[in-house]
Amino acid sequence: MPLVEARNLEKTYITGEVRIQAIRKIDFTIEPGAFVSFVGPSGSGKSTLLNMIGCLDPPTAGTLSVAGKDIGTLSRKEGAHFRGEHIGFVFQDFNLIPVLTVYENIEYPLLMVQNWPPAERKKRISQILAAVGMEDQAQKYPGQISGGQKQRVAVARALITNPKLVLADEPTANLDRETANRIIALMKRMRDEFGTTFIFSTHDPKVVKNAEIIFTLEDGALKQSDNGGIYA
Amino acid sequence: MLSIVKIATKNLLRYKRRTMLTTALISLGVVAVLLFIAVSGSFKSLMIGQITDSVMGHLQIHRKGYVASIDNLPLNRNLNDKQMAKVEEILRAEPEVESFTIRLKLGAMFSNFTETTNIRLNAVIPAEEFRTMPLLASRISEKMDAEELLSRGGILVPELLAKGMQVKVGDTVVLVATNRDGSVNGKPFVVHGVLSGISGPGGRDGAIHIDDARELLRIDGVEISEIAIRLKNIAALPKVTAKLEQQLGSLTNKEGKPVFEIHTWEKLSPFYNIAKMISLMTLFIKVMLVAIVLVSILNVMIMAVYERIGEIGTIAAIGTTPGKILSLFLTEGLLLGIVGTLTGTVISLAAIAGLNSAAITFDFGMQTGLLLQPTISAREIIPILIIVIGIAVLASLQPAFKASRMDPITALRHV
């Protein structure tokens, strides 16, 4: 069963009398464990699509199912629960909570979203810190670490709850090339290690080449699928 | 819940100066209210104590219509022996009554053999009067031997009259009084003591033994103008008054009109209006405290939400439910309220202890050197704590609700 399945998916924003069709009737499927990139220029609808897959923005038309759930039918609260249970997020600006340490940032979803018991929490955080190579930075605050390290922490936070899917919107946009490649490599390694599906968006062709499946978006429509992506 | 408290604490410590200023403002408000309650309460209870324990008692019983004409000290509105016996029977059966004293009130001419003036007198049974008015003895500034005090033939002269007439303890004076039938009689008395005045009705009356008054007024049998009652606990005043009103109010004369009237000290003393005003001012200060807490917390929480829109978007995106976001911001308001209130309470208690150790005295009317002894009980502190903390949470509600309802995408895009 596909992890993500879109059928006639549309998203239209209406601002006053202006209608903007951000996503135009697209269909695609993504299988579990895939390492997928949505590419395209700014305004092509990458972020809108990721927001929809992440249950942050409901579709205007069509169906979008994630982990077997039609996310268009979820209420605000159900959406929050669904995200907490199945989806991890990595943001372009890292979006770490500045008053929490690296350890506490990673701990946040276990503590505030999934209510893990302390002993299991500690064990899981140690495991993930080791996986992203941040054990020695655990007690530092986000303001005390580099951009690349912040993004590693963000990846760790996204993976901490063992989600089926991690969505990363332009995860390398604020990083230099070398760091960007390291983050993509880290995400791929995490996919291999934990079996998590990664979907990220980018407009950087040199980052794109690391993806196994590439969907190209242009003006809200899927134009091309490479390396095994399925779209009709 | 602990995790929410931990994160809320970290969020508050993010802007230390702002948090400190807000808690300081709340503390200041709490200190102002608690100190006002303690000092005004001390003044109030001191004054009430002076009035009830040295002249009025907690409540008084008269024959119906006596209080309305009390300025004339009418002798034709006294209680007779039957009526007095009925009252005594009821009072002795009432467990809340500690003691009571009977008084025959009269007006007389006071002469020191060279000058004459008017005097208002309470004729009393000394032992009962001193038991029912425990502070009466402290009002006698100059006195002869305690055992002799107010024995037959003695008089306690009000301070101002003693000064004006230049009489002192041991001097002989003459009282001349007109009885109910209009005949005049005179009797010499020895000054047993000088009675300092206090504010309110009866505060400048002199005193003699009730048997001397009967002799002076040529009264046979029992005639009583007033029964002053002391309760074991002043808090029982409304309950006892209602009970006595029920028991005595049902007793009527031949015309079917009530025989007795019962008044609490509150109805008889003008100080009650001052006490009421103090209570009103306390309420006003409490309202100001509520306003301070409401405005300061609301301001801080609105700022907190505005500054953390992006962060709210992040935590909402990663699965924090709207309810938990609401709890997080409410907890921040709650913590501000708790810290501000507790700090304010500690400062207030220290200030009250300081005021007590400084032994501050004040004057009120004719009374001088009254010692201010501010106290505050848990019963007074706890409602303030609950009000302030409740208002702190209430003030956080709107910003917290706004944060919880925020669209994650809009919040994440916020710069």
XYZ file of C-alpha atoms in Angstrom:
647
model
C 0.000 0.000 0.000
C 1.406 3.426 -0.905
C 2.300 5.707 1.992
C 1.127 8.815 0.146
C -1.464 8.762 -2.574
C -2.876 11.832 -4.340
C -5.802 11.750 -6.733
C -6.967 14.842 -8.659
C -5.412 16.894 -5.906
C -6.109 20.627 -6.114
C -5.392 23.613 -3.923
C -6.805 27.035 -4.645
C -6.262 30.145 -2.545
C -8.795 32.958 -2.769
C -7.626 36.391 -1.686
C -10.400 38.908 -2.204
C -11.344 38.521 -5.838
C -8.038 36.868 -6.793
C -8.014 33.063 -7.221
C -4.618 31.410 -7.131
C -4.505 27.779 -8.152
C -1.423 26.572 -6.313
C -1.872 22.853 -7.142
C -3.674 21.758 -10.294
C -5.244 18.282 -10.337
C -2.184 16.177 -9.682
C -1.889 12.468 -9.071
C 1.048 10.637 -7.562
C 1.931 7.862 -5.160
C 4.884 7.459 -2.827
C 5.804 4.067 -1.398
C 7.070 3.503 2.167
C 10.825 3.964 2.597
C 11.181 6.198 -0.448
C 13.585 9.148 -0.571
C 11.682 11.694 -2.589
C 12.314 15.239 -3.698
C 9.831 17.726 -5.072
C 11.688 20.193 -7.213
C 10.733 23.296 -9.036
C 11.187 27.035 -9.031
C 9.822 29.342 -6.353
C 6.020 29.526 -6.520
C 5.703 26.179 -8.274
C 3.664 24.753 -5.362
C 6.302 22.627 -3.578
C 5.645 24.059 -0.130
C 1.864 23.964 -0.652
C 2.083 20.289 -1.577
C 4.291 19.484 1.421
C 1.904 21.388 3.694
C -0.993 19.332 2.356
C 0.877 16.041 2.798
C 1.758 17.210 6.316
C -1.942 17.797 7.205
C -1.260 21.478 7.704
C -3.376 22.630 4.778
C -6.448 20.760 3.522
C -6.907 20.123 -0.212
C -9.505 22.186 -2.075
C -10.453 19.229 -4.250
C -9.385 15.665 -4.874
C -8.161 13.183 -2.319
C -4.898 12.879 -0.481
C -4.258 9.874 1.669
C -1.296 9.558 3.993
C -0.633 6.294 5.831
C -4.043 5.102 4.676
C -5.898 8.123 6.072
C -7.798 10.609 3.919
C -6.324 13.715 5.493
C -8.901 16.023 3.911
C -11.435 14.738 6.433
C -9.360 15.412 9.565
C -10.387 18.115 12.039
C -7.815 20.536 13.412
C -7.294 18.421 16.543
C -7.270 15.131 14.622
C -4.733 16.672 12.246
C -2.470 17.577 15.167
C -2.731 14.040 16.559
C -2.071 12.554 13.120
C 1.033 14.705 12.606
C 2.296 13.872 16.071
C 1.815 10.173 15.399
C 2.945 9.755 11.793
C 4.834 12.785 10.475
C 8.098 14.516 11.334
C 8.979 17.999 10.076
C 12.286 19.583 9.120
C 12.119 23.287 8.354
C 14.254 25.571 6.214
C 14.975 27.834 9.208
C 15.500 24.842 11.547
C 12.741 26.195 13.861
C 14.314 24.948 17.070
C 12.881 26.313 20.303
C 15.537 28.760 21.498
C 14.916 28.327 25.260
C 15.335 24.552 25.098
C 18.663 22.749 24.835
C 19.475 20.411 21.960
C 18.415 17.511 24.192
C 15.158 19.223 25.192
C 14.340 20.201 21.597
C 14.627 16.571 20.558
C 12.717 15.493 23.648
C 9.837 17.920 22.968
C 7.698 15.646 20.719
C 8.105 12.702 23.104
C 7.184 14.869 26.073
C 4.467 17.158 24.718
C 3.041 15.116 21.855
C 3.429 11.415 22.639
C 3.915 11.375 26.458
C 6.686 8.766 26.561
C 7.818 7.529 29.994
C 11.114 9.109 31.176
C 13.315 6.008 30.921
C 12.240 5.182 27.373
C 12.519 8.834 26.433
C 16.097 8.994 27.636
C 17.047 5.804 25.800
C 15.476 6.956 22.537
C 17.071 10.423 22.707
C 20.523 8.902 23.296
C 19.986 6.650 20.294
C 18.922 9.482 17.991
C 21.627 11.870 19.264
C 24.200 9.228 18.415
C 22.601 8.666 15.011
C 22.895 12.362 14.057
C 26.283 12.732 15.754
C 25.183 15.341 18.304
C 25.820 13.521 21.605
C 28.466 16.000 22.716
C 26.272 19.018 21.934
C 23.202 17.799 23.836
C 23.287 20.430 26.575
C 23.923 23.359 24.258
C 21.234 25.811 23.246
C 20.375 26.384 19.571
C 22.118 29.766 19.739
C 25.380 28.006 20.634
C 25.592 25.638 17.625
C 26.141 26.062 13.875
C 23.485 26.006 11.134
C 24.422 22.485 10.058
C 24.233 21.272 13.652
C 20.849 22.947 14.078
C 19.551 21.095 11.037
C 20.891 17.814 12.424
C 18.981 18.528 15.627
C 15.896 19.306 13.528
C 16.287 15.958 11.732
C 16.696 14.219 15.077
C 13.552 15.952 16.400
C 11.650 14.888 13.275
C 12.757 11.262 13.682
C 12.472 10.943 17.450
C 8.898 9.590 17.438
C 9.631 6.981 14.747
C 7.306 8.607 12.214
C 6.364 6.902 8.980
C 7.142 10.065 7.050
C 9.477 13.045 7.392
C 8.685 16.183 5.443
C 11.514 18.636 4.866
C 10.679 21.930 3.186
C 13.871 23.333 1.627
C 15.994 21.781 4.393
C 19.262 22.939 2.852
C 18.299 26.434 1.727
C 20.082 28.129 4.620
C 23.170 25.912 4.538
C 26.374 26.019 2.509
C 26.843 23.395 -0.171
C 29.032 21.064 1.865
C 26.740 21.173 4.901
C 23.716 20.758 2.649
C 25.174 17.585 1.167
C 25.912 16.286 4.665
C 22.324 16.907 5.760
C 20.928 15.131 2.693
C 23.361 12.266 3.326
C 22.247 12.182 6.957
C 18.595 12.035 5.956
C 19.333 9.213 3.526
C 21.246 7.325 6.217
C 18.335 7.806 8.624
C 16.011 6.434 5.973
C 18.270 3.392 5.657
C 18.613 2.998 9.430
C 14.990 3.567 10.485
C 13.094 2.875 7.266
C 11.442 6.293 7.368
C 10.098 7.830 4.174
C 11.670 11.217 3.436
C 10.018 13.815 1.240
C 11.837 17.072 0.767
C 11.475 20.057 -1.444
C 14.286 21.999 -3.046
C 15.081 24.166 -6.021
C 18.792 23.429 -5.803
C 19.720 21.024 -8.650
C 22.898 19.890 -6.874
C 20.891 18.784 -3.850
C 18.261 17.159 -6.063
C 20.745 14.683 -7.496
C 20.832 12.918 -4.095
C 17.129 12.090 -4.265
C 16.057 8.660 -5.435
C 12.697 9.812 -6.729
C 12.177 13.298 -8.114
C 8.877 14.969 -8.850
C 9.125 18.186 -10.828
C 6.462 20.780 -10.212
C 5.785 23.739 -12.440
C 3.057 26.255 -11.875
C 1.188 23.836 -9.618
C 1.276 20.896 -12.010
C 3.450 17.791 -11.977
C 5.571 17.899 -15.101
C 7.973 15.074 -14.704
C 8.875 12.125 -12.517
C 12.326 10.636 -12.496
C 14.014 7.607 -10.992
C 10.917 5.526 -10.393
C 8.350 8.055 -9.227
C 4.845 7.148 -10.249
C 2.538 9.823 -11.468
C -0.176 9.973 -14.018
C 1.593 18.754 33.367
C 5.091 19.009 34.815
C 6.537 19.225 31.321
C 4.215 22.147 30.527
C 5.281 23.899 33.735
C 8.942 23.306 32.872
C 8.601 24.735 29.362
C 6.436 27.623 30.588
C 9.109 28.474 33.181
C 11.793 28.461 30.505
C 9.651 30.707 28.328
C 9.198 33.175 31.187
C 12.923 33.193 31.880
C 13.564 33.983 28.211
C 12.634 37.638 28.930
C 13.929 37.923 32.485
C 13.577 41.671 32.829
C 10.004 41.713 31.569
C 9.031 38.791 33.784
C 10.649 40.441 36.798
C 8.890 43.752 36.138
C 5.526 42.042 35.799
C 5.937 39.955 38.951
C 7.214 43.053 40.786
C 4.089 44.938 39.746
C 1.842 42.122 40.948
C 3.841 41.863 44.190
C 3.518 45.613 44.731
C -0.248 45.377 44.318
C -0.456 42.434 46.714
C 1.715 44.261 49.279
C -0.482 47.375 49.025
C -3.654 45.366 49.563
C -2.348 43.128 52.355
C -0.745 46.032 54.240
C -3.901 48.091 53.905
C -6.008 45.186 55.162
C -3.607 44.595 58.074
C -3.298 48.242 59.147
C -6.917 49.235 58.584
C -8.040 45.975 60.164
C -5.887 46.676 63.192
C -7.294 50.211 63.462
C -10.820 48.925 62.995
C -10.589 46.115 65.531
C -8.790 48.382 68.012
C -11.527 50.991 67.753
C -14.307 48.419 67.813
C -12.637 46.802 70.824
C -12.434 50.172 72.608
C -16.087 50.864 71.922
C -17.493 47.442 72.739
C -15.175 46.530 75.607
C -15.206 49.764 77.529
C -18.595 51.381 77.020
C -21.177 49.724 74.776
C -20.805 45.978 74.926
C -21.610 44.008 71.805
C -25.318 44.634 71.960
C -27.813 46.397 74.188
C -31.404 45.891 75.199
C -33.709 48.798 76.075
C -37.362 49.366 76.513
C -38.919 50.188 73.154
C -38.412 53.865 72.272
C -35.591 54.477 74.744
C -32.791 54.849 72.167
C -34.794 57.377 70.137
C -34.900 59.668 73.182
C -31.603 58.656 74.758
C -30.284 62.234 74.610
C -32.910 63.178 77.234
C -32.096 60.158 79.450
C -35.807 59.598 80.089
C -36.640 57.969 83.393
C -40.131 57.025 82.244
C -38.842 54.567 79.645
C -37.014 52.225 81.964
C -37.576 48.484 82.213
C -39.441 47.309 85.310
C -38.696 44.287 87.499
C -40.886 41.874 85.526
C -39.413 42.896 82.223
C -35.910 42.767 83.634
C -36.523 39.284 85.024
C -37.635 38.077 81.615
C -34.540 39.507 79.935
C -32.275 38.027 82.591
C -33.859 34.614 82.160
C -33.271 34.668 78.405
C -29.702 35.984 78.677
C -28.691 33.424 81.285
C -29.987 30.656 79.024
C -28.014 31.900 76.002
C -24.660 30.044 75.803
C -23.041 32.712 73.583
C -23.495 35.417 76.247
C -20.378 35.827 78.363
C -21.766 38.463 80.712
C -24.132 41.404 80.870
C -24.443 44.540 82.945
C -27.520 46.528 83.914
C -27.466 50.319 83.870
C -29.703 53.030 85.108
C -28.889 56.080 83.053
C -29.514 59.494 84.454
C -28.658 63.139 84.104
C -27.741 65.241 87.142
C -26.266 68.526 88.296
C -22.635 68.149 89.340
C -21.358 70.568 91.954
C -17.907 71.001 93.452
C -19.375 73.492 95.964
C -18.157 76.470 93.974
C -19.352 75.636 90.467
C -22.161 73.534 89.005
C -22.526 71.800 85.652
C -24.443 68.959 83.988
C -23.325 65.357 84.038
C -24.583 62.184 82.347
C -24.201 59.095 84.455
C -24.401 55.350 84.221
C -25.485 53.833 87.489
C -24.110 50.319 87.575
C -23.342 47.243 89.627
C -19.524 47.649 89.610
C -18.555 43.953 89.469
C -20.899 43.267 86.544
C -19.868 46.446 84.760
C -16.140 45.680 85.015
C -16.707 42.065 83.917
C -18.799 43.065 80.887
C -16.534 46.041 79.986
C -13.028 44.580 80.421
C -11.330 47.734 79.098
C -13.236 50.070 81.437
C -10.571 49.813 84.122
C -7.927 50.959 81.639
C -9.920 54.154 81.009
C -9.660 55.203 84.644
C -6.567 57.398 84.544
C -6.508 58.385 88.213
C -8.128 56.128 90.755
C -8.219 55.119 94.369
C -7.794 51.596 95.685
C -9.254 49.070 93.234
C -11.396 47.420 95.882
C -13.014 50.736 96.733
C -13.620 51.668 93.122
C -17.269 52.594 92.553
C -18.337 51.322 95.948
C -21.347 53.061 97.528
C -20.843 56.805 97.667
C -18.190 56.881 94.954
C -18.227 58.446 91.516
C -16.098 58.129 88.379
C -15.909 61.595 86.840
C -15.364 62.101 83.090
C -11.902 63.495 82.356
C -12.968 66.743 80.679
C -15.464 67.516 83.434
C -12.847 66.754 86.097
C -10.441 69.169 84.444
C -13.089 71.852 83.948
C -14.403 71.593 87.474
C -10.929 71.073 88.923
C -11.814 67.982 90.903
C -9.478 65.136 91.663
C -9.565 61.726 93.279
C -10.724 61.948 96.921
C -12.626 65.224 96.483
C -16.232 65.390 97.531
C -18.821 66.556 95.043
C -22.600 66.764 95.101
C -25.025 65.344 92.576
C -28.491 66.808 92.324
C -31.046 64.946 90.254
C -34.691 65.271 89.374
C -36.695 62.087 89.609
C -39.530 60.906 87.398
C -42.108 62.756 89.468
C -40.225 66.033 89.255
C -38.920 66.158 92.810
C -35.281 67.061 93.328
C -32.806 65.285 95.550
C -29.112 65.700 96.268
C -26.351 63.444 97.529
C -22.641 63.869 98.180
C -20.143 61.594 96.429
C -16.400 61.033 96.723
C -14.430 61.044 93.486
C -13.101 57.488 93.096
C -11.517 58.001 89.709
C -11.237 60.053 86.544
C -12.584 58.387 83.422
C -10.898 59.177 80.095
C -13.306 59.789 77.223
C -13.650 57.703 74.103
C -15.414 58.397 70.824
C -19.053 57.525 70.482
C -22.234 57.434 72.596
C -21.666 57.101 76.312
C -17.942 57.704 75.884
C -18.002 60.761 78.128
C -20.456 59.579 80.785
C -19.549 59.292 84.461
C -20.480 56.355 86.691
C -21.919 55.734 90.140
C -23.205 52.701 92.067
C -26.762 51.709 91.065
C -27.989 51.753 94.670
C -26.790 55.364 95.034
C -28.725 56.255 91.878
C -31.867 54.607 93.296
C -31.440 56.592 96.497
C -30.784 59.805 94.592
C -33.798 59.283 92.358
C -35.887 57.859 95.189
C -36.661 54.701 93.237
C -38.186 51.718 95.003
C -37.701 48.403 93.300
C -36.035 47.741 89.967
C -35.708 50.276 87.150
C -33.234 49.624 84.385
C -32.519 51.812 81.375
C -30.094 49.623 79.560
C -28.645 46.120 79.507
C -25.235 45.913 77.823
C -24.228 42.409 76.745
C -20.810 40.935 76.060
C -20.613 37.856 73.844
C -17.998 35.132 74.029
C -17.281 35.672 70.339
C -18.181 38.837 68.446
C -18.574 36.750 65.283
C -21.742 35.304 66.827
C -23.302 38.775 67.009
C -25.733 38.418 64.058
C -26.872 34.977 65.210
C -27.400 36.029 68.849
C -29.107 39.285 67.841
C -31.532 37.407 65.602
C -32.254 34.913 68.357
C -32.839 37.612 70.970
C -35.006 39.581 68.558
C -37.101 36.490 68.065
C -37.368 35.743 71.789
C -37.909 39.306 73.039
C -39.661 40.669 69.961
C -42.611 38.382 70.585
C -43.231 39.983 73.977
C -45.808 42.755 73.657
C -47.548 45.171 76.023
C -51.280 45.586 76.563
C -51.561 47.622 73.349
C -49.911 44.781 71.459
C -46.718 46.754 70.820
C -43.269 45.278 71.420
C -41.784 45.901 74.850
C -38.094 45.642 74.024
C -35.683 46.924 71.447
C -32.320 45.347 70.677
C -29.418 47.205 69.095
C -26.007 45.955 68.143
C -22.985 48.213 68.677
C -23.020 48.792 64.906
C -26.398 50.503 65.095
C -25.520 52.559 68.141
C -22.005 53.766 67.300
C -21.161 56.236 64.530
C -17.797 54.461 64.247
C -19.598 51.712 62.363
C -19.861 54.069 59.378
C -16.086 54.633 59.524
C -15.611 50.857 59.696
C -17.899 50.471 56.693
C -15.909 53.114 54.816
C -12.680 51.248 55.611
C -14.241 48.072 54.215
C -15.303 49.994 51.104
C -11.780 51.373 50.661
C -10.402 47.845 51.041
C -12.741 46.694 48.291
C -11.657 49.610 46.097
C -7.985 48.749 46.612
C -8.753 45.106 45.753
C -10.396 46.253 42.513
C -7.273 48.290 41.721
C -5.131 45.223 42.371
C -7.286 43.191 40.015
C -6.864 45.904 37.361
C -3.074 45.967 37.850
C -2.800 42.191 37.528
C -5.188 42.051 34.588
C -3.453 44.774 32.582
C 0.122 43.678 33.324
C -0.451 39.977 32.615
C -2.571 40.678 29.546
C 0.150 42.962 28.199
C 2.929 40.443 28.825
C 0.993 37.519 27.392
C -0.071 39.419 24.263
C 3.597 40.295 23.711
C 4.643 36.696 24.383
C 2.219 35.347 21.788
C 3.157 37.981 19.213
C 6.881 37.366 19.631
C 6.517 33.599 19.430
C 4.175 33.211 16.454
C 6.795 31.265 14.461
C 7.471 29.027 17.436
C 3.739 28.426 17.923
C 3.616 27.371 14.252
C 6.494 24.952 14.810
C 5.036 23.266 17.876
C 1.613 23.069 16.225
C 3.167 21.541 13.085
C 4.999 18.846 15.011
C 1.756 17.733 16.606
C 1.144 19.798 19.738
C -2.625 19.949 20.108
C -4.427 23.309 20.433
C -5.353 22.330 23.995
C -1.701 21.886 24.981
C -0.727 25.200 23.371
C -3.548 26.841 25.342
C -2.322 25.157 28.543
C 1.243 26.286 27.889
C 0.331 29.978 27.701
C -2.183 29.732 30.562
C 0.541 28.138 32.678
C 2.847 31.061 31.929
C 0.158 33.466 33.209
C -0.494 31.222 36.187
C 3.203 31.122 37.102
C 3.471 34.918 36.846
C 0.463 35.184 39.162
C 1.785 32.627 41.654
C 5.316 34.069 41.826
C 4.035 37.663 42.065
C 1.496 36.775 44.735
C 3.831 34.682 46.846
C 6.577 37.321 46.689
C 4.042 40.001 47.605
C 2.733 37.929 50.510
C 6.220 37.298 51.907
C 7.086 41.020 51.648
C 3.766 41.946 53.271
C 4.281 39.553 56.191
C 7.788 40.935 56.716
C 6.458 44.513 56.582
C 3.683 43.660 59.077
C 6.256 42.121 61.416
C 8.383 45.268 60.996
C 5.425 47.551 61.806
C 4.673 45.511 64.932
C 8.246 45.645 66.149
C 8.345 49.427 65.500
C 5.393 49.806 67.973
C 3.758 52.716 66.139
C 1.189 54.673 68.142
C -1.558 56.987 66.912
C -4.245 59.300 68.262
C -7.936 59.072 67.452
C -10.211 61.790 68.752
C -9.722 62.093 72.492
C -7.791 58.838 72.592
C -4.046 59.136 72.420
C -1.203 56.691 72.260
C -3.213 53.890 70.671
C -0.829 51.141 69.630
C -1.036 50.047 65.989
C -0.799 46.268 65.907
C -1.383 45.212 62.303
C -2.215 41.545 61.861
C -3.422 39.512 58.943
C -4.920 36.064 59.015
C -4.813 33.240 56.496
C -8.539 33.866 56.033
C -7.705 37.330 54.692
C -4.632 36.294 52.672
C -6.069 33.244 50.895
C -8.927 35.072 49.087
C -6.395 37.657 47.831
C -4.116 34.873 46.569
C -7.026 33.163 44.843
C -8.264 36.418 43.278
C -4.822 37.443 41.967
C -3.926 33.999 40.625
C -7.396 33.620 39.110
C -7.140 37.007 37.415
C -3.650 36.118 36.136
C -5.075 33.013 34.451
C -8.094 34.938 33.199
C -5.856 37.642 31.698
C -3.833 34.958 29.906
C -6.927 33.317 28.481
C -7.418 35.550 25.441
C -3.750 35.493 24.283
C -3.525 31.758 25.017
C -6.711 31.080 23.073
C -5.383 33.147 20.182
C -2.147 31.116 20.204
C -4.020 27.819 20.286
C -6.260 28.785 17.359
C -3.368 29.994 15.205
C -3.100 28.434 11.750
C 0.262 26.589 11.729
C 1.098 27.617 8.142
C 0.385 31.314 8.736
C 2.343 31.110 11.984
C 5.296 29.376 10.312
C 5.413 32.062 7.619
C 5.446 34.850 10.236
C 8.722 36.754 10.323
